[in-house]
Short mmCIF file of C-alpha atoms in Angstrom, two decimals:
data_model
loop_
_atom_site.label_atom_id
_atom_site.label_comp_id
_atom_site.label_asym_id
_atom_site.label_seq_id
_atom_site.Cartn_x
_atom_site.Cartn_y
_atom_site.Cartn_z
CA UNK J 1 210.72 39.35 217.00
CA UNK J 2 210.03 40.51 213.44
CA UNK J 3 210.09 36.74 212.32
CA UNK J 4 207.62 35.67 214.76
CA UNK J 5 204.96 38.93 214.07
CA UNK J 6 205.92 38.23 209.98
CA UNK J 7 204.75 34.50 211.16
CA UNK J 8 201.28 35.25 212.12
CA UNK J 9 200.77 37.86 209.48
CA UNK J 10 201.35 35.74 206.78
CA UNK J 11 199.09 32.96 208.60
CA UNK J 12 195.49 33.51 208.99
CA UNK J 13 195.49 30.00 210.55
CA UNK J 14 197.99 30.74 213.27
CA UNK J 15 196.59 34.08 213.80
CA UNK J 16 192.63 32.25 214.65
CA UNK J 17 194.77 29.91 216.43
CA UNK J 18 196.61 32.28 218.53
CA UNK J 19 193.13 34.05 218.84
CA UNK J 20 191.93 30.91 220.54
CA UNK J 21 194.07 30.32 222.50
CA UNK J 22 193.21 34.02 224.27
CA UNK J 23 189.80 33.43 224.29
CA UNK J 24 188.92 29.39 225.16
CA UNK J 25 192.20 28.39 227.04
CA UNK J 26 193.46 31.96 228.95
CA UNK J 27 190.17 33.93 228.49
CA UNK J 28 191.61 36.66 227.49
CA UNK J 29 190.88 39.48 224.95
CA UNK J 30 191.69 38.26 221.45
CA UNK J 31 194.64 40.37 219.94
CA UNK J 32 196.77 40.12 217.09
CA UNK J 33 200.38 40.28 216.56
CA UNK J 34 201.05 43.72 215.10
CA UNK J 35 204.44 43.62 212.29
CA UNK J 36 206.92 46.17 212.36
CA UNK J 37 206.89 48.69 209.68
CA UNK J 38 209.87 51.08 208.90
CA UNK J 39 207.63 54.06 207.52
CA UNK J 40 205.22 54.07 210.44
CA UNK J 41 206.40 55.65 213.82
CA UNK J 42 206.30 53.99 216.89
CA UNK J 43 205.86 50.51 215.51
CA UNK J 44 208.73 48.95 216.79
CA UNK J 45 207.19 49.39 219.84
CA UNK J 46 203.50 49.03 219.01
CA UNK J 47 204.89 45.83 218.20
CA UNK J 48 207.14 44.55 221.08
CA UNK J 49 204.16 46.01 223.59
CA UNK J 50 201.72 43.95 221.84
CA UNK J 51 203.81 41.13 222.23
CA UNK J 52 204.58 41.27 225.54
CA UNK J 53 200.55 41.93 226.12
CA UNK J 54 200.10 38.68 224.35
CA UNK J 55 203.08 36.92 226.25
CA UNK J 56 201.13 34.19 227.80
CA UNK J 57 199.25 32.96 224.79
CA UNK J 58 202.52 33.04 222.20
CA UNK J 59 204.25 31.07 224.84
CA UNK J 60 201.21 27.92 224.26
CA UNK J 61 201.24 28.66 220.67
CA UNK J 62 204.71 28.28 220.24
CA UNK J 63 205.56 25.05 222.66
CA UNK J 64 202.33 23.56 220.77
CA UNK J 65 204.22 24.14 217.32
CA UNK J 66 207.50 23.45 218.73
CA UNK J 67 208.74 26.68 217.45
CA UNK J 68 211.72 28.05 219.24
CA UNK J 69 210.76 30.70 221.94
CA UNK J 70 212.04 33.22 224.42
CA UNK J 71 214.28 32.38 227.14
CA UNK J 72 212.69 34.32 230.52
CA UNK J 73 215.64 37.00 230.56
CA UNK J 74 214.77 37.61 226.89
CA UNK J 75 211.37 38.45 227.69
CA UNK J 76 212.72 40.75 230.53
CA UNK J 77 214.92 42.55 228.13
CA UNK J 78 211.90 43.00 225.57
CA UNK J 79 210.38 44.44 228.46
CA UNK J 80 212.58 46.97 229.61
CA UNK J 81 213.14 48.04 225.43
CA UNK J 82 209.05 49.06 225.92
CA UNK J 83 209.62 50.69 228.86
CA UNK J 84 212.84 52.90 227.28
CA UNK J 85 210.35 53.24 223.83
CA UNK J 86 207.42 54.44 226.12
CA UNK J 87 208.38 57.73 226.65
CA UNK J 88 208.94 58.26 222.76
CA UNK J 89 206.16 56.93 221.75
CA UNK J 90 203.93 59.70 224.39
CA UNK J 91 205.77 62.19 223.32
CA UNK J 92 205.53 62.03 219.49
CA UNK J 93 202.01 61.44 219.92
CA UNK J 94 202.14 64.58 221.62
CA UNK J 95 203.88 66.26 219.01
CA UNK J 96 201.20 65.46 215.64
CA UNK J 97 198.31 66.50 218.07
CA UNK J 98 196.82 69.60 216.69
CA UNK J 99 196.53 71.31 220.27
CA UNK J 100 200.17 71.49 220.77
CA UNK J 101 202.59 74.23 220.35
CA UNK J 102 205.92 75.13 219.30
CA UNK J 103 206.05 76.12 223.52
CA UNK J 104 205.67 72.51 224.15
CA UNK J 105 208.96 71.41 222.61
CA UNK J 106 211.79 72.16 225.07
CA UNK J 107 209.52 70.83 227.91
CA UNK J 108 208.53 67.97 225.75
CA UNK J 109 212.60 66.93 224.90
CA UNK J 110 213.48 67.98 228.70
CA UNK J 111 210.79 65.60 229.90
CA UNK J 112 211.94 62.61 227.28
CA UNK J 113 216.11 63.11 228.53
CA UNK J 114 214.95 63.23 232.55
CA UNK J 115 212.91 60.11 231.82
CA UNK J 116 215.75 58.25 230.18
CA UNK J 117 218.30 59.68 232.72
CA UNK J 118 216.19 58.09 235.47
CA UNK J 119 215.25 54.71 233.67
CA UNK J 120 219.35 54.77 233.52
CA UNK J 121 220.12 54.88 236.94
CA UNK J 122 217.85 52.12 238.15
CA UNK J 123 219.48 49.34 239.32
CA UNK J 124 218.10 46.77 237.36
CA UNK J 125 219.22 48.07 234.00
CA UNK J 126 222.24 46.71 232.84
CA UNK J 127 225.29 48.07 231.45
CA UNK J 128 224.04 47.02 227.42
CA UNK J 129 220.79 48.85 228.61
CA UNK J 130 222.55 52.05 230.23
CA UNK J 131 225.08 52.18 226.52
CA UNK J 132 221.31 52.37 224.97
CA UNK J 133 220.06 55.20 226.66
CA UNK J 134 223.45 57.09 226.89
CA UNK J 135 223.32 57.08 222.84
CA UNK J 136 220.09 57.78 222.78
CA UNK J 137 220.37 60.58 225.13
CA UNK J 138 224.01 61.69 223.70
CA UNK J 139 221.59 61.92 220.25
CA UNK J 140 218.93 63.87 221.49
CA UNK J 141 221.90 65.95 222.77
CA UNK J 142 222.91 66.62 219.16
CA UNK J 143 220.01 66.91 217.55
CA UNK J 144 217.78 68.90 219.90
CA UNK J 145 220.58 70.45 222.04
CA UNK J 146 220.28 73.64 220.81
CA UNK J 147 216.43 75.00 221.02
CA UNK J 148 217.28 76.90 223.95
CA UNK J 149 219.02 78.84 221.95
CA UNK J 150 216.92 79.10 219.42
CA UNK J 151 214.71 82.50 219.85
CA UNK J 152 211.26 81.03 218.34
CA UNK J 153 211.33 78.07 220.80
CA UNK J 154 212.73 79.63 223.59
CA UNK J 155 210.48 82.87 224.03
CA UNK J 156 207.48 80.60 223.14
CA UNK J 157 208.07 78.37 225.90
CA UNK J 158 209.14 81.05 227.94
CA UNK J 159 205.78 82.81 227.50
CA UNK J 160 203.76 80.09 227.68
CA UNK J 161 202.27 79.88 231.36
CA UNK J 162 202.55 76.19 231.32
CA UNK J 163 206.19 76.53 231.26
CA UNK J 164 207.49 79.82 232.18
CA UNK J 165 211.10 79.06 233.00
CA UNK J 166 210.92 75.60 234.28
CA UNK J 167 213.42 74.68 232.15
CA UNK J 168 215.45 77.34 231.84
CA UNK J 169 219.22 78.10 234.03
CA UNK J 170 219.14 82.16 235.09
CA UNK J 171 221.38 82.77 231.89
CA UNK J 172 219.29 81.59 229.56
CA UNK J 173 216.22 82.96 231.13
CA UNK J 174 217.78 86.60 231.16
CA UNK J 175 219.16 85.70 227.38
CA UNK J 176 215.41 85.31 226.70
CA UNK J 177 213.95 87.99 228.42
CA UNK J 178 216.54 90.91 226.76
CA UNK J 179 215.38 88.93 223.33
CA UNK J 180 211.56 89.62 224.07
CA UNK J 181 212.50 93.08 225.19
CA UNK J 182 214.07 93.97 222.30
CA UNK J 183 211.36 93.20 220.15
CA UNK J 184 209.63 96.71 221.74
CA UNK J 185 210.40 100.20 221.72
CA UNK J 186 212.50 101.84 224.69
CA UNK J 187 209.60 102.68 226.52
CA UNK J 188 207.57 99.41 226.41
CA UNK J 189 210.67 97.52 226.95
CA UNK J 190 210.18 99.56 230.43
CA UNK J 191 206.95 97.92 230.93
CA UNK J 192 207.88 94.66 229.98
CA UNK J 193 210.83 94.60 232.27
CA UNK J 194 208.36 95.56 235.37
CA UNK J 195 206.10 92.52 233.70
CA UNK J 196 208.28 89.72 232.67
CA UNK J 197 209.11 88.67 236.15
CA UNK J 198 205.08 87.94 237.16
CA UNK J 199 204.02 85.82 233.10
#
């Protein structure tokens, strides 16, 4: 994949010609092929969604240059990398917009592991597909595993009326609630226990 994007970046003759191909033979929107780069986030898969986007008019370019090309269940495979990327992608976007919260973290990473467990148990995703997520998911594990515990995240998200304690078990959500309480005095930690239950 990197060869082919590095192909048309370093070409602006193949990338007109790949751009008219779109436009006079598909009719299609013309759009270039975007190259991976390892200090930008997300372009791995900015790139392999462009490319699959663009599937149709690679396909001509390539037969017409007799440049080796994609078996079917390649493409298929490309396709189900985007769809495991997706999710990343949305949520780091998510994560530099200004508008969100530390509160929006746990739900963020619960959302992300649900997403992968389900794109895991589909049948059509094979076992080199279902190793993929289970290290992804085992790394997420490891790396974000803890913000439950971790009081700034935790009572954020647990105040937050977005949230409340969606994602929460009972302990942890009584953990959490003696934590807030004991950020008051003895007698508004009265009035907080009356008021917890209804945030």
């Amino acid at each position: 994949m990197q060869k082919n994007s590095t192909h048309f970046n370093h070409s602006q003759i193949a990338q007109t010609e790949l751009h008219k191909i779109q436009k006079e033979q598909l009719n299609q929107e013309c759009l270039s092929v975007i190259q991976e780069c390892s200090t930008r986030l997300n372009s791995t898969f900015y790139m392999l969604e462009r490319m699959i986007r663009i599937q149709d008019s690679l396909c001509l370019y390539v037969c017409k240059h007799n440049i080796s090309q994609l078996s079917p269940e390649e493409w298929l495979q490309l396709k189900k990398i985007v769809t495991i990327l997706q999710p990343f992608e949305e949520i780091t976007r998510n994560m530099r917009d200004n508008n969100t919260s530390i509160s929006s973290v746990i739900p963020l990473i619960h959302t992300l592991k649900y997403i992968l467990h389900t794109e895991g148990s589909k049948q059509d995703t094979n076992e080199k597909f279902k190793s993929i997520i289970k290290c992804t998911v085992d790394h997420l594990n490891s790396k974000f595993g803890d913000l439950q515990s971790n009081n700034f995240f935790a009572i954020a998200t647990y105040l937050d009326p977005r949230y409340k304690t969606k994602n929460f078990n009972e302990v942890v959500k009584e953990k959490i609630e003696t934590e807030i309480m004991s950020l008051f005095d003895a007698d508004t930690s009265k009035t907080m226990l009356i008021i917890l239950p209804f945030l």
